[in-house]
Amino acid sequence: MEDEDNGSSTRSFRGSDCEPWIDDQLDRNSKDDPVAERFHETARRLGVAHKHNDPGELLFFAIAKSKLDIVKELFEQFNVDVNERDGMGRTPLSRAVDAGHEETVEYLLSNKSIQVDAADKDGLTPLWRALKQFGSIRTSSIAASLIRRANINTPNNTGEYPLLWAIENGVRSSTEQWGNHHNPRFRGLKKSVLSLLLEREDLDVNQKDSKGRSALFLAVKAENRTAVEELLKREDIKVNACDKACRTPLSLASETCRYSMVEILLRHAEIEVCSVDEDGRTPLVWSIVSDQVENMKHLLTRDNQAINIPDKTGRTPLSWAAEKGSLTTVKLLLDCAGVDKDKKDNGGRTALSWAVQNELKRSGTRNPRQENVHIVEFLIETEGIDNNSEDKNGRTPFSWAATNADFSIVDYLVSSGHVAIDRPDINGRTPLSWSAECKRFDVVECLLSSKDVNANSKDSSQKTPLSWATCEGNQRVMSIIIEKDTDTLYTMVSERPEQPEQVKLLLDAGYDACQPDPRGRTPLHFAVSAENIESAKLLISHGPGSINRKDDAGRTPLSLAVTKSPVLAKMLVEKGAETDDIQPSAWFHGNKDSMGSIICVSKQGATQRLQYMTRDNFMEELAKPLPSDHPRMRLFLCKDSPPPWEHGSLLGFNKSPTDVNLRMDMKLYTDPNSYHKTLHFLLESSFPGSFNPWYLKKAEDIDSGATTISCLAIQHSKSSPGPGSQSADFLSTLQNSKIPDDGAEFLIQFLNAVETRWTRLLRRAEKHIRERVSVP
């Protein structure tokens, strides 16, 4: 293998430890061949033995040991090949560069047959080896010699060019690096690698790297003023050559360099001040977004034609200055003749619209908040700027300010009176809506302090500002808007599919669950109407007082529920809803597809229940054992007529043999197995509901089909002696759903119903008689 330390070839050399053997070999062969004798003498001087009499291998060894005299002898006496290759494909010149022996390199370069640009197996030429090692005094002059002779436009194995490499790595002359100006060895070597390269007329100064960057671009990037000036002296330099992003050296300098670099570039007659990159940005824009005010001034002095050039998004320099610049940059642009102060970008946004989002970094003279406010103030007061200009989404500058501007800007705009603070965009969203969604509690508070802001405005999706505010971590904003909101909770509990998480957030933030709307409807009314069960549960838990609240039409949440959803009706009853005013037939309106034709409303202690059942399991329900803890009151109502308990046949009462209008009967029943006693009451009335004399035609008989009132009460004996209520079951066709507290109250309900019928009958009879008497 190759010995990397001494640079020898793969052929074997032996050191001083083998000298006795070497001497023996030389004595045997030198007597026969004078050439061999000279060869072996040379090998002995190098301290090696050689079996094959190959001068080429001795050449590489002599170069590695910097033995120039032996190198010369090998060329003069043995005619070695100056382009010989060792086992690694390296030439004598390549090895001499590694050895760092200037005299050997110069000697090899003097050979007319030498191939200066011969590359080794790694693709590196001697020049590239010298450049890579350009960090020590001994290699600097070597590199200079090779630069004068080599092909300087050849890239290395990674595609790098000497010129670009020298600029990017900042290589200086040997004396610059080491400060050794008095060493005779380095006199005349004060020039940098770049200078040496630029002296070559055949140098391609417009070479580009893999990113499309030219030598001038890299020199600007490195802020190497000397390199830039030297490159600009070349007549063949392309000063506007751009990289793969279409950025020119001036574009880069305007963004990243001091004004002196921009000044140097602007001196060149061919420099293009208005060039645009792949994003359409000019050097002027880059100087603005990087807050390079001096660069900006130089560019405007040279050519101000770029002041209205939009980039690919349609944004002008003034637009960028308003967002990312300083008040100084904004004023400089507005002072330019012909500047378009209110030009819209592709999204319809103006400079003022971007100014409210200014991203200026903190400066030494003024903090960003003050600077931003001054920019907005200046633009607001500048003639020719529409303060309420709308972008393509209908959003004004103030709409954007409410979203993400510093509060000081919002406060100024609101107090200035120069902007519309409640103007909706094309989606109907107002600044309050945007600030509420963005959790801007200070902005929300400021807006709601104005009488011009409507807290209940709805956008095109029917969402209010409070709707947008309803999210995790936004309780402060919600609590502020809740004080002014009169609509959101009603809308939210009405939405399908329902959003219980949102409803809970709103209620937890303090929204009044019992607050009625102008028609007396509570949010619970709306939730029930939308059949939103989970929302209804949340409303009841946060505002139990709403469960029996009547709206202006006299409807309770339960009266709405029974017409829509048995599940909702059961939930409301179990939560304590009063059933008194519910018409028996209403219980079945929302349960049309069910087989249940009988309902049972029960009360046991503080617990209420609603149960739907069929005629078949009605008797099973009646026969269930009594509870042991609290008395139970159950009211059974039937959907169809006649009910299964009509005329008392269910409990063994016999039908009356005569047509009586009022019937009351009672039986005491004792269970033969348990000796449990129950008292059965039969209450029945067939009083007509209207006056119907025999002489009226059937067409006039409006209420002739009045139903019979048929009621049964089953009163159970008490399980323990002493005062207290007894469990009871009530089977009723009365037109209410009030659960009686006991049999006496049930009797009163029955008698009230009979009285009502009798009163109605008498009134109609009176009316009929008066109408007959008045007939001539």
PDB file of C-alpha atoms in Angstrom, residues 281-433:
ATOM      1  CA  ARG A 281     -38.591  41.866  -5.643  1.00  0.00           C
ATOM      2  CA  THR A 282     -36.221  44.677  -6.587  1.00  0.00           C
ATOM      3  CA  PRO A 283     -33.057  45.652  -4.679  1.00  0.00           C
ATOM      4  CA  LEU A 284     -35.108  48.536  -3.267  1.00  0.00           C
ATOM      5  CA  VAL A 285     -37.577  46.124  -1.693  1.00  0.00           C
ATOM      6  CA  TRP A 286     -34.760  44.068  -0.164  1.00  0.00           C
ATOM      7  CA  SER A 287     -33.220  47.182   1.370  1.00  0.00           C
ATOM      8  CA  ILE A 288     -36.621  48.021   2.876  1.00  0.00           C
ATOM      9  CA  VAL A 289     -37.468  44.626   4.361  1.00  0.00           C
ATOM     10  CA  SER A 290     -34.013  44.440   5.964  1.00  0.00           C
ATOM     11  CA  ASP A 291     -34.262  48.042   7.225  1.00  0.00           C
ATOM     12  CA  GLN A 292     -31.131  49.134   5.338  1.00  0.00           C
ATOM     13  CA  VAL A 293     -32.051  52.808   5.162  1.00  0.00           C
ATOM     14  CA  GLU A 294     -28.724  54.027   3.751  1.00  0.00           C
ATOM     15  CA  ASN A 295     -28.821  51.410   1.009  1.00  0.00           C
ATOM     16  CA  MET A 296     -32.354  52.513   0.220  1.00  0.00           C
ATOM     17  CA  LYS A 297     -31.244  56.130  -0.093  1.00  0.00           C
ATOM     18  CA  HIS A 298     -28.418  55.213  -2.488  1.00  0.00           C
ATOM     19  CA  LEU A 299     -30.760  53.185  -4.666  1.00  0.00           C
ATOM     20  CA  LEU A 300     -33.348  55.957  -4.851  1.00  0.00           C
ATOM     21  CA  THR A 301     -30.621  58.490  -5.702  1.00  0.00           C
ATOM     22  CA  ARG A 302     -29.355  56.349  -8.571  1.00  0.00           C
ATOM     23  CA  ASP A 303     -32.802  55.522  -9.993  1.00  0.00           C
ATOM     24  CA  ASN A 304     -36.226  55.891  -8.347  1.00  0.00           C
ATOM     25  CA  GLN A 305     -38.096  54.102 -11.104  1.00  0.00           C
ATOM     26  CA  ALA A 306     -38.506  51.097  -8.795  1.00  0.00           C
ATOM     27  CA  ILE A 307     -40.778  52.916  -6.331  1.00  0.00           C
ATOM     28  CA  ASN A 308     -43.964  51.498  -7.868  1.00  0.00           C
ATOM     29  CA  ILE A 309     -42.676  48.169  -9.215  1.00  0.00           C
ATOM     30  CA  PRO A 310     -44.832  45.450  -7.628  1.00  0.00           C
ATOM     31  CA  ASP A 311     -43.526  42.010  -6.775  1.00  0.00           C
ATOM     32  CA  LYS A 312     -45.335  38.834  -7.771  1.00  0.00           C
ATOM     33  CA  THR A 313     -47.869  39.315  -4.983  1.00  0.00           C
ATOM     34  CA  GLY A 314     -48.536  42.842  -6.207  1.00  0.00           C
ATOM     35  CA  ARG A 315     -46.849  44.507  -3.251  1.00  0.00           C
ATOM     36  CA  THR A 316     -44.949  47.735  -3.828  1.00  0.00           C
ATOM     37  CA  PRO A 317     -41.934  49.067  -1.905  1.00  0.00           C
ATOM     38  CA  LEU A 318     -44.302  51.342   0.075  1.00  0.00           C
ATOM     39  CA  SER A 319     -46.400  48.309   1.034  1.00  0.00           C
ATOM     40  CA  TRP A 320     -43.301  46.533   2.354  1.00  0.00           C
ATOM     41  CA  ALA A 321     -42.039  49.655   4.102  1.00  0.00           C
ATOM     42  CA  ALA A 322     -45.391  50.093   5.841  1.00  0.00           C
ATOM     43  CA  GLU A 323     -45.250  46.535   7.198  1.00  0.00           C
ATOM     44  CA  LYS A 324     -41.557  45.920   7.881  1.00  0.00           C
ATOM     45  CA  GLY A 325     -39.820  49.273   7.630  1.00  0.00           C
ATOM     46  CA  SER A 326     -39.533  52.350   9.783  1.00  0.00           C
ATOM     47  CA  LEU A 327     -41.203  55.734   9.679  1.00  0.00           C
ATOM     48  CA  THR A 328     -38.087  57.020   7.916  1.00  0.00           C
ATOM     49  CA  THR A 329     -38.424  54.537   5.057  1.00  0.00           C
ATOM     50  CA  VAL A 330     -42.118  55.315   4.669  1.00  0.00           C
ATOM     51  CA  LYS A 331     -41.447  59.053   4.509  1.00  0.00           C
ATOM     52  CA  LEU A 332     -38.601  58.596   2.015  1.00  0.00           C
ATOM     53  CA  LEU A 333     -40.884  56.730  -0.356  1.00  0.00           C
ATOM     54  CA  LEU A 334     -43.800  59.126   0.022  1.00  0.00           C
ATOM     55  CA  ASP A 335     -41.461  62.006  -0.776  1.00  0.00           C
ATOM     56  CA  CYS A 336     -40.615  60.440  -4.142  1.00  0.00           C
ATOM     57  CA  ALA A 337     -42.376  61.984  -7.070  1.00  0.00           C
ATOM     58  CA  GLY A 338     -44.908  59.680  -8.695  1.00  0.00           C
ATOM     59  CA  VAL A 339     -45.245  57.211  -5.835  1.00  0.00           C
ATOM     60  CA  ASP A 340     -48.598  55.416  -5.799  1.00  0.00           C
ATOM     61  CA  LYS A 341     -49.707  55.867  -2.187  1.00  0.00           C
ATOM     62  CA  ASP A 342     -52.742  53.607  -2.274  1.00  0.00           C
ATOM     63  CA  LYS A 343     -51.830  50.910  -4.784  1.00  0.00           C
ATOM     64  CA  LYS A 344     -53.452  47.565  -3.995  1.00  0.00           C
ATOM     65  CA  ASP A 345     -51.647  44.227  -4.110  1.00  0.00           C
ATOM     66  CA  ASN A 346     -53.045  41.007  -5.543  1.00  0.00           C
ATOM     67  CA  GLY A 347     -55.144  40.538  -2.435  1.00  0.00           C
ATOM     68  CA  GLY A 348     -56.478  44.081  -2.585  1.00  0.00           C
ATOM     69  CA  ARG A 349     -54.489  45.281   0.410  1.00  0.00           C
ATOM     70  CA  THR A 350     -52.904  48.734   0.545  1.00  0.00           C
ATOM     71  CA  ALA A 351     -49.868  50.081   2.390  1.00  0.00           C
ATOM     72  CA  LEU A 352     -52.104  51.224   5.269  1.00  0.00           C
ATOM     73  CA  SER A 353     -53.588  47.745   5.522  1.00  0.00           C
ATOM     74  CA  TRP A 354     -50.084  46.312   5.961  1.00  0.00           C
ATOM     75  CA  ALA A 355     -48.936  49.131   8.243  1.00  0.00           C
ATOM     76  CA  VAL A 356     -51.209  47.984  11.055  1.00  0.00           C
ATOM     77  CA  GLN A 357     -49.233  44.727  11.101  1.00  0.00           C
ATOM     78  CA  ASN A 358     -45.810  46.402  11.155  1.00  0.00           C
ATOM     79  CA  GLU A 359     -43.081  43.970  12.246  1.00  0.00           C
ATOM     80  CA  LEU A 360     -40.341  46.512  12.968  1.00  0.00           C
ATOM     81  CA  LYS A 361     -37.731  45.251  15.397  1.00  0.00           C
ATOM     82  CA  ARG A 362     -36.763  47.276  18.448  1.00  0.00           C
ATOM     83  CA  SER A 363     -34.430  50.166  17.663  1.00  0.00           C
ATOM     84  CA  GLY A 364     -32.184  52.194  19.909  1.00  0.00           C
ATOM     85  CA  THR A 365     -34.137  55.440  19.627  1.00  0.00           C
ATOM     86  CA  ARG A 366     -37.734  54.363  19.704  1.00  0.00           C
ATOM     87  CA  ASN A 367     -39.560  51.218  20.717  1.00  0.00           C
ATOM     88  CA  PRO A 368     -41.511  49.292  18.052  1.00  0.00           C
ATOM     89  CA  ARG A 369     -44.950  50.187  19.448  1.00  0.00           C
ATOM     90  CA  GLN A 370     -44.302  53.899  19.173  1.00  0.00           C
ATOM     91  CA  GLU A 371     -42.780  53.488  15.726  1.00  0.00           C
ATOM     92  CA  ASN A 372     -45.725  51.465  14.463  1.00  0.00           C
ATOM     93  CA  VAL A 373     -48.273  53.968  15.734  1.00  0.00           C
ATOM     94  CA  HIS A 374     -46.373  56.833  14.084  1.00  0.00           C
ATOM     95  CA  ILE A 375     -46.340  54.992  10.742  1.00  0.00           C
ATOM     96  CA  VAL A 376     -50.096  54.405  10.907  1.00  0.00           C
ATOM     97  CA  GLU A 377     -50.752  57.987  11.993  1.00  0.00           C
ATOM     98  CA  PHE A 378     -48.629  59.316   9.150  1.00  0.00           C
ATOM     99  CA  LEU A 379     -50.430  57.235   6.539  1.00  0.00           C
ATOM    100  CA  ILE A 380     -53.877  58.043   7.955  1.00  0.00           C
ATOM    101  CA  GLU A 381     -53.153  61.753   7.698  1.00  0.00           C
ATOM    102  CA  THR A 382     -51.568  61.534   4.235  1.00  0.00           C
ATOM    103  CA  GLU A 383     -53.767  62.888   1.478  1.00  0.00           C
ATOM    104  CA  GLY A 384     -54.680  60.417  -1.227  1.00  0.00           C
ATOM    105  CA  ILE A 385     -54.977  57.332   1.000  1.00  0.00           C
ATOM    106  CA  ASP A 386     -58.367  55.651   1.516  1.00  0.00           C
ATOM    107  CA  ASN A 387     -58.500  54.841   5.218  1.00  0.00           C
ATOM    108  CA  ASN A 388     -61.345  52.370   4.705  1.00  0.00           C
ATOM    109  CA  SER A 389     -60.059  50.706   1.551  1.00  0.00           C
ATOM    110  CA  GLU A 390     -61.369  47.151   1.244  1.00  0.00           C
ATOM    111  CA  ASP A 391     -59.300  44.201   0.067  1.00  0.00           C
ATOM    112  CA  LYS A 392     -60.673  41.335  -1.992  1.00  0.00           C
ATOM    113  CA  ASN A 393     -62.244  39.826   1.116  1.00  0.00           C
ATOM    114  CA  GLY A 394     -63.834  43.129   2.027  1.00  0.00           C
ATOM    115  CA  ARG A 395     -61.515  43.651   4.974  1.00  0.00           C
ATOM    116  CA  THR A 396     -60.449  47.190   5.827  1.00  0.00           C
ATOM    117  CA  PRO A 397     -57.175  48.266   7.430  1.00  0.00           C
ATOM    118  CA  PHE A 398     -59.013  48.477  10.756  1.00  0.00           C
ATOM    119  CA  SER A 399     -60.306  44.924  10.334  1.00  0.00           C
ATOM    120  CA  TRP A 400     -56.686  43.743  10.046  1.00  0.00           C
ATOM    121  CA  ALA A 401     -55.670  45.930  12.983  1.00  0.00           C
ATOM    122  CA  ALA A 402     -58.317  44.316  15.166  1.00  0.00           C
ATOM    123  CA  THR A 403     -56.854  40.938  14.300  1.00  0.00           C
ATOM    124  CA  ASN A 404     -53.154  41.349  15.030  1.00  0.00           C
ATOM    125  CA  ALA A 405     -52.049  44.969  15.441  1.00  0.00           C
ATOM    126  CA  ASP A 406     -50.612  46.299  18.644  1.00  0.00           C
ATOM    127  CA  PHE A 407     -53.362  47.649  20.873  1.00  0.00           C
ATOM    128  CA  SER A 408     -51.911  51.160  20.712  1.00  0.00           C
ATOM    129  CA  ILE A 409     -52.689  51.212  16.981  1.00  0.00           C
ATOM    130  CA  VAL A 410     -56.248  49.992  17.546  1.00  0.00           C
ATOM    131  CA  ASP A 411     -56.767  52.537  20.280  1.00  0.00           C
ATOM    132  CA  TYR A 412     -55.512  55.329  18.043  1.00  0.00           C
ATOM    133  CA  LEU A 413     -57.707  54.293  15.109  1.00  0.00           C
ATOM    134  CA  VAL A 414     -60.835  54.022  17.264  1.00  0.00           C
ATOM    135  CA  SER A 415     -60.274  57.391  18.892  1.00  0.00           C
ATOM    136  CA  SER A 416     -59.257  59.116  15.651  1.00  0.00           C
ATOM    137  CA  GLY A 417     -62.659  58.794  14.051  1.00  0.00           C
ATOM    138  CA  HIS A 418     -60.995  58.342  10.656  1.00  0.00           C
ATOM    139  CA  VAL A 419     -61.967  54.699  10.163  1.00  0.00           C
ATOM    140  CA  ALA A 420     -65.152  52.602  10.184  1.00  0.00           C
ATOM    141  CA  ILE A 421     -64.839  50.367  13.238  1.00  0.00           C
ATOM    142  CA  ASP A 422     -67.837  48.082  12.628  1.00  0.00           C
ATOM    143  CA  ARG A 423     -67.788  47.582   8.852  1.00  0.00           C
ATOM    144  CA  PRO A 424     -68.360  43.914   7.873  1.00  0.00           C
ATOM    145  CA  ASP A 425     -66.290  42.142   5.238  1.00  0.00           C
ATOM    146  CA  ILE A 426     -67.748  40.113   2.370  1.00  0.00           C
ATOM    147  CA  ASN A 427     -68.441  37.262   4.785  1.00  0.00           C
ATOM    148  CA  GLY A 428     -70.250  39.576   7.169  1.00  0.00           C
ATOM    149  CA  ARG A 429     -67.498  39.466   9.778  1.00  0.00           C
ATOM    150  CA  THR A 430     -66.801  42.668  11.684  1.00  0.00           C
ATOM    151  CA  PRO A 431     -63.586  43.790  13.399  1.00  0.00           C
ATOM    152  CA  LEU A 432     -65.196  42.715  16.696  1.00  0.00           C
ATOM    153  CA  SER A 433     -65.722  39.238  15.274  1.00  0.00           C
TER     154      SER A 433
END
